[in-house]
Each structure stands twice: as C-alpha cells, then as structure tokens.
C-alpha cells in the first residue's frame, strides 16, 4: 500500500512507489521500495557514511569553508564599499554627506533581515540554493546602484542589495555545524568569523585608490567583480544540510518525493515564530542574549563608524588623500589576524585542556562559560585602542601612533564576537542558539546602520580626542560583561527555561 508522510523540518511528503524496484545505494546495498519509508526514519547508513558532510575529507571541508567565508567577505565588502564614494556622490547629487552615507546604513538594514530570509529557505530547500542565488540577486542591485542617476534610486538599490546578499551571510554558521562536530567547530568558526570583519577593512583600502582614479560608480563595479569571482569559485559547492542531503538521496534510491509547499496558516505562524518572534523574545527576555548583543553591537557599530570618522581625522589633521586614508584600515585587518590567532591558541591551550580535564572527571557537558576567555581578553584591547587613538590623533604626534592604535581594536572586537557567538550556541543549543545569533545579528547591523550617520557631526563638535574618548568610556562600561557571565553565568542560565533545560 502507498504510504505518505510529512517531514517536520522540510514540510515535504515522501510517497512510496507501489511497485518494487531495486535501487543502487551509495553504500552498494539494495533497497526494495515496496516497504513504506518515512523521511524522518532516514539517517546516515553508518557512522562513516560518505554522504555525511562531517565525514568529508579535510580538503573538501576546507574548500567549502573557504567558499562560505568568501560569501561572507564579499557581502560585508559590498556593505562598506560605498563609504569611500559618499562625499563625491553627495556633491554630484547635491545632498549632504549624511544622506549619502545612508548607502552604508540601508545596506546594513538589509543585512539585519538576513535570518528572516535565509533560515526558512535553507531549512526548506537546503543551504546550497541560498548560496547559489543570494549573491547573484544582490549583484543585480549593485548594477542598479552603479548606473543610477539620482540618490533615491541609489539608496533603494543599496537596501535591496543588502537584503538579497544577507541570506548567504546568515547561514554560514549553520553550514559549519553541518560539517564539523562540536569539539572541532571552534577552529572552523574562528576562521570563518574573520571574513565578515575583513570585508569592511579591505573595502576602504581598495575604495581609496578607486575614488582617486575613477568615479564613485567604479566602487560598485569593483564590488560586482568581487561578487562574480566569489560566485564562480563557489560553483563546486555541495549540499551540507542533513535533511536536504537525505531527501535527495532518497530520490536517487527510487523514492518518489511529493512536495506540497503551499503555505498554510500554521506554517506561516511557525515561520514567524522561528525567524522573527523567537529572536526578539530572546533579545528582550534573556539577559545573556541582551547584554552580549548590546556589547557586540556597539563594537561593530564603532567599526562601521570609522568609515566616516577616520576620514575626518586623517584628512583634516594629517592632510591624507583618500587612498592614504584607506590604507589606514589595514591596521584593522592586522588586528583581525591577531584575534584569530589568539582565539585558536586559547581554544587549544585553555578550552581544550579544560575540556579534557572535565571529561576525565566524568562531566558530560562542559560549562559554556569556558568559551568566554577570548572575550574577557578582547575587552581590554578595545579600551586600550580607543583611548590610545583618542589622545594621540594630534598634529604634533606622528600619524603612525593613532594608526597602530587601531590594531588592538579589531583584535579585541573579533575576540569578543567569536567567543560570544560560540558561547550563545553552547548555552542555548543548536535550535535556540540560531535564534540567539539571529538576535545578535539584528542588533549588530542595526547599530552599524546608525553610527555612520552621526559620527562626522560628533567628531566635528567634540573633536577627535573627546569623541573617541566617549566611545572608550562606553567600552569601559561594557567590558565587564564577559567577566560577569563567566562568574555568574551558571546562575543566570538557571533562571532561563531554555538554557536550564540544556544544563
């Protein structure tokens, strides 16, 4: 008899063929398809199943990790590429610099909506279609921006470019989870998370040279070239999402898959609950999510605020040209390299050592607070950087001092972000951890949206010394958050119905 079932994750139904056929499996076993088979009953053939992304060779995993990282880099590169051309574009279209900088802000608004699109699409169709279509669709709006004849159309195109590029950025962590077991995920995550921070550091470097020799429109064309390179390089990617892999394999083995994807009121409610409501609930009711999101959001916003403020400092105080100012951002890139090295070393010599000790003692679940060592260290780096920059960015002190001062900022910034991201997943598990990261991402990009719009005015009115000092004082107030969570995290988690259930 025919048997039909619905998969809870994908919403698809598998219908067993009434006839008996033999289908060759990847494991060279034969299956008779007259026996009803549920998709929820499907699993890997064995622990060594070659179709399981966690069993892929190291080289294959590294290739996919590079592809995922390139997508994240390209997306954030596009987000900040406009900043270098904000002033020339403002002059051409007779608007203020603040209005022109909305090109950066609206792109960030689009990025903040990534999980709303990326999560349900990846769970319904798999990760691969998101990577295949996200950047190409975003690239179309980059073209629109490059050929626009007024500021309004530029801003609209920038928003939609961010909106359509954002899904491939939002599912990167999920793809890493598909390929790596939790104990090995730290290194891969540290390598991946440098990408969205590297994009905003490299874009001003390239943009400074482009804007001196070409028009602001070439900033978008260069971004489009980077998008095309990423798309071509990623053509060899394969699906990693378990449900999608098993579904496709079931089709190859002779199962007839009947997809009923028409949305129902129940499915729409579930989608809203998972992708919109739950992250907002976690953001407003879970202290761990709230405070880490505010801390990371502030740090990320300062990074995006540098697009406006560093132009003021280096052009007005040191008389730098656009391309020289762009080169200053390489200091931030150096900080990212140091942060990645720091996170990896702390994972190897502190976390993994503690993991082995507690495992030997029979502890089944390592307290997530041991993930916070890099964040505890990173807070000091951010404070040192901001005050160092504030009090040495003067005409009577060499430009080299404030430039070097920027290195510790991203050193600490990435350490805090990487550590907190892994900590959130450890605290709330894969399902709710994704919502916690979505809440964090929303806060991060909404903060990044706002800061460039007032940084120029703040630096003009307060002077670079006191404007940057103000940011430093705020950092002093936020830096204790990882330390407080390290010592009181278990108690705070016990208050949470979600986190306490995983303890």
JSON list of N, CA and C in Angstrom, two decimals, residues 313-388:
[
{"chain": "A", "resi": 313, "resn": "UNK", "atom": "N", "xyz": [39.59, 62.50, 10.70]},
{"chain": "A", "resi": 313, "resn": "UNK", "atom": "CA", "xyz": [40.85, 62.56, 11.44]},
{"chain": "A", "resi": 313, "resn": "UNK", "atom": "C", "xyz": [42.04, 62.70, 10.50]},
{"chain": "A", "resi": 314, "resn": "UNK", "atom": "N", "xyz": [42.14, 61.80, 9.54]},
{"chain": "A", "resi": 314, "resn": "UNK", "atom": "CA", "xyz": [43.36, 61.76, 8.72]},
{"chain": "A", "resi": 314, "resn": "UNK", "atom": "C", "xyz": [43.37, 62.80, 7.61]},
{"chain": "A", "resi": 315, "resn": "UNK", "atom": "N", "xyz": [42.22, 63.21, 7.14]},
{"chain": "A", "resi": 315, "resn": "UNK", "atom": "CA", "xyz": [42.19, 64.26, 6.12]},
{"chain": "A", "resi": 315, "resn": "UNK", "atom": "C", "xyz": [42.43, 65.64, 6.74]},
{"chain": "A", "resi": 316, "resn": "UNK", "atom": "N", "xyz": [41.79, 65.90, 7.86]},
{"chain": "A", "resi": 316, "resn": "UNK", "atom": "CA", "xyz": [41.86, 67.24, 8.46]},
{"chain": "A", "resi": 316, "resn": "UNK", "atom": "C", "xyz": [43.11, 67.43, 9.31]},
{"chain": "A", "resi": 317, "resn": "UNK", "atom": "N", "xyz": [43.51, 66.40, 10.04]},
{"chain": "A", "resi": 317, "resn": "UNK", "atom": "CA", "xyz": [44.67, 66.56, 10.94]},
{"chain": "A", "resi": 317, "resn": "UNK", "atom": "C", "xyz": [45.98, 66.31, 10.21]},
{"chain": "A", "resi": 318, "resn": "UNK", "atom": "N", "xyz": [46.02, 65.27, 9.38]},
{"chain": "A", "resi": 318, "resn": "UNK", "atom": "CA", "xyz": [47.28, 64.88, 8.74]},
{"chain": "A", "resi": 318, "resn": "UNK", "atom": "C", "xyz": [47.31, 65.17, 7.24]},
{"chain": "A", "resi": 319, "resn": "UNK", "atom": "N", "xyz": [46.21, 65.65, 6.67]},
{"chain": "A", "resi": 319, "resn": "UNK", "atom": "CA", "xyz": [46.17, 66.00, 5.26]},
{"chain": "A", "resi": 319, "resn": "UNK", "atom": "C", "xyz": [46.29, 64.81, 4.33]},
{"chain": "A", "resi": 320, "resn": "UNK", "atom": "N", "xyz": [45.80, 63.66, 4.75]},
{"chain": "A", "resi": 320, "resn": "UNK", "atom": "CA", "xyz": [45.88, 62.45, 3.93]},
{"chain": "A", "resi": 320, "resn": "UNK", "atom": "C", "xyz": [44.91, 62.53, 2.75]},
{"chain": "A", "resi": 321, "resn": "UNK", "atom": "N", "xyz": [45.34, 61.96, 1.62]},
{"chain": "A", "resi": 321, "resn": "UNK", "atom": "CA", "xyz": [44.46, 61.79, 0.46]},
{"chain": "A", "resi": 321, "resn": "UNK", "atom": "C", "xyz": [43.57, 60.58, 0.71]},
{"chain": "A", "resi": 322, "resn": "UNK", "atom": "N", "xyz": [42.52, 60.39, -0.12]},
{"chain": "A", "resi": 322, "resn": "UNK", "atom": "CA", "xyz": [41.63, 59.24, 0.09]},
{"chain": "A", "resi": 322, "resn": "UNK", "atom": "C", "xyz": [42.34, 57.89, 0.12]},
{"chain": "A", "resi": 323, "resn": "UNK", "atom": "N", "xyz": [43.31, 57.68, -0.79]},
{"chain": "A", "resi": 323, "resn": "UNK", "atom": "CA", "xyz": [43.94, 56.36, -0.81]},
{"chain": "A", "resi": 323, "resn": "UNK", "atom": "C", "xyz": [44.85, 56.16, 0.40]},
{"chain": "A", "resi": 324, "resn": "UNK", "atom": "N", "xyz": [45.47, 57.24, 0.89]},
{"chain": "A", "resi": 324, "resn": "UNK", "atom": "CA", "xyz": [46.28, 57.10, 2.11]},
{"chain": "A", "resi": 324, "resn": "UNK", "atom": "C", "xyz": [45.40, 56.81, 3.32]},
{"chain": "A", "resi": 325, "resn": "UNK", "atom": "N", "xyz": [44.24, 57.47, 3.39]},
{"chain": "A", "resi": 325, "resn": "UNK", "atom": "CA", "xyz": [43.31, 57.19, 4.48]},
{"chain": "A", "resi": 325, "resn": "UNK", "atom": "C", "xyz": [42.81, 55.76, 4.41]},
{"chain": "A", "resi": 326, "resn": "UNK", "atom": "N", "xyz": [42.58, 55.29, 3.19]},
{"chain": "A", "resi": 326, "resn": "UNK", "atom": "CA", "xyz": [42.14, 53.90, 3.03]},
{"chain": "A", "resi": 326, "resn": "UNK", "atom": "C", "xyz": [43.17, 52.91, 3.54]},
{"chain": "A", "resi": 327, "resn": "UNK", "atom": "N", "xyz": [44.44, 53.21, 3.34]},
{"chain": "A", "resi": 327, "resn": "UNK", "atom": "CA", "xyz": [45.49, 52.30, 3.79]},
{"chain": "A", "resi": 327, "resn": "UNK", "atom": "C", "xyz": [45.52, 52.17, 5.31]},
{"chain": "A", "resi": 328, "resn": "UNK", "atom": "N", "xyz": [45.02, 53.18, 6.01]},
{"chain": "A", "resi": 328, "resn": "UNK", "atom": "CA", "xyz": [44.97, 53.12, 7.47]},
{"chain": "A", "resi": 328, "resn": "UNK", "atom": "C", "xyz": [44.15, 51.92, 7.94]},
{"chain": "A", "resi": 329, "resn": "UNK", "atom": "N", "xyz": [43.14, 51.54, 7.16]},
{"chain": "A", "resi": 329, "resn": "UNK", "atom": "CA", "xyz": [42.27, 50.43, 7.55]},
{"chain": "A", "resi": 329, "resn": "UNK", "atom": "C", "xyz": [43.00, 49.09, 7.57]},
{"chain": "A", "resi": 330, "resn": "UNK", "atom": "N", "xyz": [44.19, 49.03, 6.99]},
{"chain": "A", "resi": 330, "resn": "UNK", "atom": "CA", "xyz": [44.97, 47.80, 7.07]},
{"chain": "A", "resi": 330, "resn": "UNK", "atom": "C", "xyz": [45.35, 47.48, 8.52]},
{"chain": "A", "resi": 331, "resn": "UNK", "atom": "N", "xyz": [45.43, 48.51, 9.35]},
{"chain": "A", "resi": 331, "resn": "UNK", "atom": "CA", "xyz": [45.70, 48.26, 10.77]},
{"chain": "A", "resi": 331, "resn": "UNK", "atom": "C", "xyz": [44.59, 47.41, 11.38]},
{"chain": "A", "resi": 332, "resn": "UNK", "atom": "N", "xyz": [43.35, 47.70, 10.99]},
{"chain": "A", "resi": 332, "resn": "UNK", "atom": "CA", "xyz": [42.23, 46.92, 11.49]},
{"chain": "A", "resi": 332, "resn": "UNK", "atom": "C", "xyz": [42.31, 45.48, 11.00]},
{"chain": "A", "resi": 333, "resn": "UNK", "atom": "N", "xyz": [42.78, 45.30, 9.75]},
{"chain": "A", "resi": 333, "resn": "UNK", "atom": "CA", "xyz": [42.93, 43.94, 9.21]},
{"chain": "A", "resi": 333, "resn": "UNK", "atom": "C", "xyz": [44.00, 43.17, 9.98]},
{"chain": "A", "resi": 334, "resn": "UNK", "atom": "N", "xyz": [45.09, 43.85, 10.34]},
{"chain": "A", "resi": 334, "resn": "UNK", "atom": "CA", "xyz": [46.14, 43.19, 11.13]},
{"chain": "A", "resi": 334, "resn": "UNK", "atom": "C", "xyz": [45.56, 42.73, 12.47]},
{"chain": "A", "resi": 335, "resn": "UNK", "atom": "N", "xyz": [44.71, 43.54, 13.06]},
{"chain": "A", "resi": 335, "resn": "UNK", "atom": "CA", "xyz": [44.07, 43.17, 14.32]},
{"chain": "A", "resi": 335, "resn": "UNK", "atom": "C", "xyz": [43.24, 41.90, 14.19]},
{"chain": "A", "resi": 336, "resn": "UNK", "atom": "N", "xyz": [42.61, 41.71, 13.04]},
{"chain": "A", "resi": 336, "resn": "UNK", "atom": "CA", "xyz": [41.82, 40.50, 12.81]},
{"chain": "A", "resi": 336, "resn": "UNK", "atom": "C", "xyz": [42.71, 39.26, 12.82]},
{"chain": "A", "resi": 337, "resn": "UNK", "atom": "N", "xyz": [43.88, 39.37, 12.19]},
{"chain": "A", "resi": 337, "resn": "UNK", "atom": "CA", "xyz": [44.80, 38.24, 12.19]},
{"chain": "A", "resi": 337, "resn": "UNK", "atom": "C", "xyz": [45.25, 37.87, 13.60]},
{"chain": "A", "resi": 338, "resn": "UNK", "atom": "N", "xyz": [45.54, 38.89, 14.38]},
{"chain": "A", "resi": 338, "resn": "UNK", "atom": "CA", "xyz": [45.94, 38.63, 15.78]},
{"chain": "A", "resi": 338, "resn": "UNK", "atom": "C", "xyz": [44.79, 38.02, 16.58]},
{"chain": "A", "resi": 339, "resn": "UNK", "atom": "N", "xyz": [43.57, 38.48, 16.30]},
{"chain": "A", "resi": 339, "resn": "UNK", "atom": "CA", "xyz": [42.41, 37.95, 17.02]},
{"chain": "A", "resi": 339, "resn": "UNK", "atom": "C", "xyz": [42.18, 36.49, 16.70]},
{"chain": "A", "resi": 340, "resn": "UNK", "atom": "N", "xyz": [42.30, 36.13, 15.42]},
{"chain": "A", "resi": 340, "resn": "UNK", "atom": "CA", "xyz": [42.12, 34.73, 15.03]},
{"chain": "A", "resi": 340, "resn": "UNK", "atom": "C", "xyz": [43.16, 33.85, 15.69]},
{"chain": "A", "resi": 341, "resn": "UNK", "atom": "N", "xyz": [44.42, 34.30, 15.68]},
{"chain": "A", "resi": 341, "resn": "UNK", "atom": "CA", "xyz": [45.49, 33.54, 16.33]},
{"chain": "A", "resi": 341, "resn": "UNK", "atom": "C", "xyz": [45.22, 33.39, 17.83]},
{"chain": "A", "resi": 342, "resn": "UNK", "atom": "N", "xyz": [44.79, 34.48, 18.46]},
{"chain": "A", "resi": 342, "resn": "UNK", "atom": "CA", "xyz": [44.51, 34.44, 19.89]},
{"chain": "A", "resi": 342, "resn": "UNK", "atom": "C", "xyz": [43.39, 33.46, 20.21]},
{"chain": "A", "resi": 343, "resn": "UNK", "atom": "N", "xyz": [42.31, 33.51, 19.42]},
{"chain": "A", "resi": 343, "resn": "UNK", "atom": "CA", "xyz": [41.17, 32.61, 19.67]},
{"chain": "A", "resi": 343, "resn": "UNK", "atom": "C", "xyz": [41.57, 31.15, 19.51]},
{"chain": "A", "resi": 344, "resn": "UNK", "atom": "N", "xyz": [42.38, 30.86, 18.47]},
{"chain": "A", "resi": 344, "resn": "UNK", "atom": "CA", "xyz": [42.81, 29.49, 18.24]},
{"chain": "A", "resi": 344, "resn": "UNK", "atom": "C", "xyz": [43.72, 28.99, 19.36]},
{"chain": "A", "resi": 345, "resn": "UNK", "atom": "N", "xyz": [44.65, 29.85, 19.80]},
{"chain": "A", "resi": 345, "resn": "UNK", "atom": "CA", "xyz": [45.56, 29.45, 20.87]},
{"chain": "A", "resi": 345, "resn": "UNK", "atom": "C", "xyz": [44.82, 29.25, 22.18]},
{"chain": "A", "resi": 346, "resn": "UNK", "atom": "N", "xyz": [43.87, 30.12, 22.48]},
{"chain": "A", "resi": 346, "resn": "UNK", "atom": "CA", "xyz": [43.10, 29.96, 23.71]},
{"chain": "A", "resi": 346, "resn": "UNK", "atom": "C", "xyz": [42.22, 28.71, 23.65]},
{"chain": "A", "resi": 347, "resn": "UNK", "atom": "N", "xyz": [41.72, 28.41, 22.46]},
{"chain": "A", "resi": 347, "resn": "UNK", "atom": "CA", "xyz": [40.93, 27.19, 22.32]},
{"chain": "A", "resi": 347, "resn": "UNK", "atom": "C", "xyz": [41.79, 25.95, 22.56]},
{"chain": "A", "resi": 348, "resn": "UNK", "atom": "N", "xyz": [43.01, 25.98, 22.01]},
{"chain": "A", "resi": 348, "resn": "UNK", "atom": "CA", "xyz": [43.89, 24.81, 22.12]},
{"chain": "A", "resi": 348, "resn": "UNK", "atom": "C", "xyz": [44.45, 24.63, 23.52]},
{"chain": "A", "resi": 349, "resn": "UNK", "atom": "N", "xyz": [44.95, 25.72, 24.11]},
{"chain": "A", "resi": 349, "resn": "UNK", "atom": "CA", "xyz": [45.69, 25.58, 25.36]},
{"chain": "A", "resi": 349, "resn": "UNK", "atom": "C", "xyz": [44.85, 25.83, 26.61]},
{"chain": "A", "resi": 350, "resn": "UNK", "atom": "N", "xyz": [43.67, 26.42, 26.45]},
{"chain": "A", "resi": 350, "resn": "UNK", "atom": "CA", "xyz": [42.83, 26.66, 27.63]},
{"chain": "A", "resi": 350, "resn": "UNK", "atom": "C", "xyz": [41.55, 25.84, 27.55]},
{"chain": "A", "resi": 351, "resn": "UNK", "atom": "N", "xyz": [40.74, 26.08, 26.51]},
{"chain": "A", "resi": 351, "resn": "UNK", "atom": "CA", "xyz": [39.45, 25.40, 26.46]},
{"chain": "A", "resi": 351, "resn": "UNK", "atom": "C", "xyz": [39.60, 23.89, 26.28]},
{"chain": "A", "resi": 352, "resn": "UNK", "atom": "N", "xyz": [40.42, 23.47, 25.31]},
{"chain": "A", "resi": 352, "resn": "UNK", "atom": "CA", "xyz": [40.56, 22.03, 25.07]},
{"chain": "A", "resi": 352, "resn": "UNK", "atom": "C", "xyz": [41.19, 21.33, 26.27]},
{"chain": "A", "resi": 353, "resn": "UNK", "atom": "N", "xyz": [42.10, 22.00, 26.94]},
{"chain": "A", "resi": 353, "resn": "UNK", "atom": "CA", "xyz": [42.70, 21.42, 28.16]},
{"chain": "A", "resi": 353, "resn": "UNK", "atom": "C", "xyz": [41.64, 21.25, 29.24]},
{"chain": "A", "resi": 354, "resn": "UNK", "atom": "N", "xyz": [40.82, 22.28, 29.44]},
{"chain": "A", "resi": 354, "resn": "UNK", "atom": "CA", "xyz": [39.74, 22.19, 30.42]},
{"chain": "A", "resi": 354, "resn": "UNK", "atom": "C", "xyz": [38.72, 21.13, 30.01]},
{"chain": "A", "resi": 355, "resn": "UNK", "atom": "N", "xyz": [38.49, 21.01, 28.71]},
{"chain": "A", "resi": 355, "resn": "UNK", "atom": "CA", "xyz": [37.55, 20.00, 28.18]},
{"chain": "A", "resi": 355, "resn": "UNK", "atom": "C", "xyz": [38.04, 18.60, 28.53]},
{"chain": "A", "resi": 356, "resn": "UNK", "atom": "N", "xyz": [39.33, 18.34, 28.33]},
{"chain": "A", "resi": 356, "resn": "UNK", "atom": "CA", "xyz": [39.89, 17.02, 28.64]},
{"chain": "A", "resi": 356, "resn": "UNK", "atom": "C", "xyz": [39.84, 16.74, 30.14]},
{"chain": "A", "resi": 357, "resn": "UNK", "atom": "N", "xyz": [40.13, 17.75, 30.95]},
{"chain": "A", "resi": 357, "resn": "UNK", "atom": "CA", "xyz": [40.11, 17.56, 32.41]},
{"chain": "A", "resi": 357, "resn": "UNK", "atom": "C", "xyz": [38.71, 17.21, 32.90]},
{"chain": "A", "resi": 358, "resn": "UNK", "atom": "N", "xyz": [37.73, 17.96, 32.46]},
{"chain": "A", "resi": 358, "resn": "UNK", "atom": "CA", "xyz": [36.36, 17.74, 32.94]},
{"chain": "A", "resi": 358, "resn": "UNK", "atom": "C", "xyz": [35.78, 16.44, 32.38]},
{"chain": "A", "resi": 359, "resn": "UNK", "atom": "N", "xyz": [36.16, 16.10, 31.15]},
{"chain": "A", "resi": 359, "resn": "UNK", "atom": "CA", "xyz": [35.70, 14.84, 30.58]},
{"chain": "A", "resi": 359, "resn": "UNK", "atom": "C", "xyz": [36.26, 13.66, 31.36]},
{"chain": "A", "resi": 360, "resn": "UNK", "atom": "N", "xyz": [37.54, 13.76, 31.74]},
{"chain": "A", "resi": 360, "resn": "UNK", "atom": "CA", "xyz": [38.16, 12.70, 32.54]},
{"chain": "A", "resi": 360, "resn": "UNK", "atom": "C", "xyz": [37.50, 12.56, 33.91]},
{"chain": "A", "resi": 361, "resn": "UNK", "atom": "N", "xyz": [36.90, 13.63, 34.38]},
{"chain": "A", "resi": 361, "resn": "UNK", "atom": "CA", "xyz": [36.21, 13.60, 35.67]},
{"chain": "A", "resi": 361, "resn": "UNK", "atom": "C", "xyz": [34.76, 13.13, 35.54]},
{"chain": "A", "resi": 362, "resn": "UNK", "atom": "N", "xyz": [34.36, 12.81, 34.31]},
{"chain": "A", "resi": 362, "resn": "UNK", "atom": "CA", "xyz": [33.01, 12.30, 34.10]},
{"chain": "A", "resi": 362, "resn": "UNK", "atom": "C", "xyz": [31.97, 13.37, 33.83]},
{"chain": "A", "resi": 363, "resn": "UNK", "atom": "N", "xyz": [32.40, 14.61, 33.60]},
{"chain": "A", "resi": 363, "resn": "UNK", "atom": "CA", "xyz": [31.46, 15.69, 33.29]},
{"chain": "A", "resi": 363, "resn": "UNK", "atom": "C", "xyz": [31.01, 15.54, 31.84]},
{"chain": "A", "resi": 364, "resn": "UNK", "atom": "N", "xyz": [29.70, 15.43, 31.64]},
{"chain": "A", "resi": 364, "resn": "UNK", "atom": "CA", "xyz": [29.18, 15.19, 30.30]},
{"chain": "A", "resi": 364, "resn": "UNK", "atom": "C", "xyz": [29.07, 16.47, 29.48]},
{"chain": "A", "resi": 365, "resn": "UNK", "atom": "N", "xyz": [28.75, 17.57, 30.13]},
{"chain": "A", "resi": 365, "resn": "UNK", "atom": "CA", "xyz": [28.59, 18.84, 29.41]},
{"chain": "A", "resi": 365, "resn": "UNK", "atom": "C", "xyz": [29.50, 19.88, 30.03]},
{"chain": "A", "resi": 366, "resn": "UNK", "atom": "N", "xyz": [30.44, 20.38, 29.22]},
{"chain": "A", "resi": 366, "resn": "UNK", "atom": "CA", "xyz": [31.39, 21.37, 29.70]},
{"chain": "A", "resi": 366, "resn": "UNK", "atom": "C", "xyz": [30.66, 22.70, 29.88]},
{"chain": "A", "resi": 367, "resn": "UNK", "atom": "N", "xyz": [30.81, 23.37, 31.01]},
{"chain": "A", "resi": 367, "resn": "UNK", "atom": "CA", "xyz": [30.15, 24.67, 31.20]},
{"chain": "A", "resi": 367, "resn": "UNK", "atom": "C", "xyz": [30.49, 25.63, 30.06]},
{"chain": "A", "resi": 368, "resn": "UNK", "atom": "N", "xyz": [29.49, 26.23, 29.42]},
{"chain": "A", "resi": 368, "resn": "UNK", "atom": "CA", "xyz": [29.75, 27.14, 28.29]},
{"chain": "A", "resi": 368, "resn": "UNK", "atom": "C", "xyz": [30.63, 28.32, 28.64]},
{"chain": "A", "resi": 369, "resn": "UNK", "atom": "N", "xyz": [30.68, 28.68, 29.91]},
{"chain": "A", "resi": 369, "resn": "UNK", "atom": "CA", "xyz": [31.46, 29.85, 30.32]},
{"chain": "A", "resi": 369, "resn": "UNK", "atom": "C", "xyz": [32.94, 29.74, 29.97]},
{"chain": "A", "resi": 370, "resn": "UNK", "atom": "N", "xyz": [33.43, 28.52, 29.78]},
{"chain": "A", "resi": 370, "resn": "UNK", "atom": "CA", "xyz": [34.83, 28.36, 29.40]},
{"chain": "A", "resi": 370, "resn": "UNK", "atom": "C", "xyz": [35.10, 28.80, 27.96]},
{"chain": "A", "resi": 371, "resn": "UNK", "atom": "N", "xyz": [34.04, 29.15, 27.25]},
{"chain": "A", "resi": 371, "resn": "UNK", "atom": "CA", "xyz": [34.20, 29.71, 25.90]},
{"chain": "A", "resi": 371, "resn": "UNK", "atom": "C", "xyz": [34.53, 31.20, 25.94]},
{"chain": "A", "resi": 372, "resn": "UNK", "atom": "N", "xyz": [34.44, 31.82, 27.09]},
{"chain": "A", "resi": 372, "resn": "UNK", "atom": "CA", "xyz": [34.50, 33.28, 27.18]},
{"chain": "A", "resi": 372, "resn": "UNK", "atom": "C", "xyz": [35.90, 33.85, 27.38]},
{"chain": "A", "resi": 373, "resn": "UNK", "atom": "N", "xyz": [36.92, 33.02, 27.42]},
{"chain": "A", "resi": 373, "resn": "UNK", "atom": "CA", "xyz": [38.27, 33.54, 27.65]},
{"chain": "A", "resi": 373, "resn": "UNK", "atom": "C", "xyz": [38.70, 34.60, 26.62]},
{"chain": "A", "resi": 374, "resn": "UNK", "atom": "N", "xyz": [38.50, 34.36, 25.31]},
{"chain": "A", "resi": 374, "resn": "UNK", "atom": "CA", "xyz": [38.89, 35.40, 24.35]},
{"chain": "A", "resi": 374, "resn": "UNK", "atom": "C", "xyz": [38.13, 36.70, 24.54]},
{"chain": "A", "resi": 375, "resn": "UNK", "atom": "N", "xyz": [36.83, 36.62, 24.89]},
{"chain": "A", "resi": 375, "resn": "UNK", "atom": "CA", "xyz": [36.04, 37.84, 25.09]},
{"chain": "A", "resi": 375, "resn": "UNK", "atom": "C", "xyz": [36.53, 38.62, 26.30]},
{"chain": "A", "resi": 376, "resn": "UNK", "atom": "N", "xyz": [36.92, 37.92, 27.34]},
{"chain": "A", "resi": 376, "resn": "UNK", "atom": "CA", "xyz": [37.43, 38.59, 28.53]},
{"chain": "A", "resi": 376, "resn": "UNK", "atom": "C", "xyz": [38.73, 39.33, 28.22]},
{"chain": "A", "resi": 377, "resn": "UNK", "atom": "N", "xyz": [39.55, 38.74, 27.38]},
{"chain": "A", "resi": 377, "resn": "UNK", "atom": "CA", "xyz": [40.79, 39.39, 26.95]},
{"chain": "A", "resi": 377, "resn": "UNK", "atom": "C", "xyz": [40.51, 40.53, 25.99]},
{"chain": "A", "resi": 378, "resn": "UNK", "atom": "N", "xyz": [39.57, 40.31, 25.06]},
{"chain": "A", "resi": 378, "resn": "UNK", "atom": "CA", "xyz": [39.30, 41.29, 24.00]},
{"chain": "A", "resi": 378, "resn": "UNK", "atom": "C", "xyz": [38.80, 42.62, 24.51]},
{"chain": "A", "resi": 379, "resn": "UNK", "atom": "N", "xyz": [38.06, 42.61, 25.61]},
{"chain": "A", "resi": 379, "resn": "UNK", "atom": "CA", "xyz": [37.55, 43.87, 26.14]},
{"chain": "A", "resi": 379, "resn": "UNK", "atom": "C", "xyz": [38.66, 44.86, 26.48]},
{"chain": "A", "resi": 380, "resn": "UNK", "atom": "N", "xyz": [39.75, 44.36, 27.03]},
{"chain": "A", "resi": 380, "resn": "UNK", "atom": "CA", "xyz": [40.89, 45.23, 27.35]},
{"chain": "A", "resi": 380, "resn": "UNK", "atom": "C", "xyz": [41.49, 45.83, 26.08]},
{"chain": "A", "resi": 381, "resn": "UNK", "atom": "N", "xyz": [41.58, 45.03, 25.04]},
{"chain": "A", "resi": 381, "resn": "UNK", "atom": "CA", "xyz": [42.16, 45.52, 23.78]},
{"chain": "A", "resi": 381, "resn": "UNK", "atom": "C", "xyz": [41.36, 46.68, 23.21]},
{"chain": "A", "resi": 382, "resn": "UNK", "atom": "N", "xyz": [40.04, 46.58, 23.26]},
{"chain": "A", "resi": 382, "resn": "UNK", "atom": "CA", "xyz": [39.18, 47.64, 22.72]},
{"chain": "A", "resi": 382, "resn": "UNK", "atom": "C", "xyz": [39.36, 48.94, 23.50]},
{"chain": "A", "resi": 383, "resn": "UNK", "atom": "N", "xyz": [39.38, 48.83, 24.81]},
{"chain": "A", "resi": 383, "resn": "UNK", "atom": "CA", "xyz": [39.55, 50.03, 25.65]},
{"chain": "A", "resi": 383, "resn": "UNK", "atom": "C", "xyz": [40.89, 50.70, 25.38]},
{"chain": "A", "resi": 384, "resn": "UNK", "atom": "N", "xyz": [41.95, 49.90, 25.37]},
{"chain": "A", "resi": 384, "resn": "UNK", "atom": "CA", "xyz": [43.30, 50.44, 25.11]},
{"chain": "A", "resi": 384, "resn": "UNK", "atom": "C", "xyz": [43.34, 51.14, 23.75]},
{"chain": "A", "resi": 385, "resn": "UNK", "atom": "N", "xyz": [42.75, 50.50, 22.74]},
{"chain": "A", "resi": 385, "resn": "UNK", "atom": "CA", "xyz": [42.78, 51.05, 21.38]},
{"chain": "A", "resi": 385, "resn": "UNK", "atom": "C", "xyz": [42.10, 52.41, 21.31]},
{"chain": "A", "resi": 386, "resn": "UNK", "atom": "N", "xyz": [40.90, 52.51, 21.86]},
{"chain": "A", "resi": 386, "resn": "UNK", "atom": "CA", "xyz": [40.13, 53.74, 21.72]},
{"chain": "A", "resi": 386, "resn": "UNK", "atom": "C", "xyz": [40.79, 54.90, 22.45]},
{"chain": "A", "resi": 387, "resn": "UNK", "atom": "N", "xyz": [41.29, 54.69, 23.65]},
{"chain": "A", "resi": 387, "resn": "UNK", "atom": "CA", "xyz": [41.94, 55.79, 24.38]},
{"chain": "A", "resi": 387, "resn": "UNK", "atom": "C", "xyz": [43.30, 56.12, 23.77]},
{"chain": "A", "resi": 388, "resn": "UNK", "atom": "N", "xyz": [44.00, 55.14, 23.30]},
{"chain": "A", "resi": 388, "resn": "UNK", "atom": "CA", "xyz": [45.28, 55.39, 22.63]},
{"chain": "A", "resi": 388, "resn": "UNK", "atom": "C", "xyz": [45.05, 56.24, 21.39]}
]
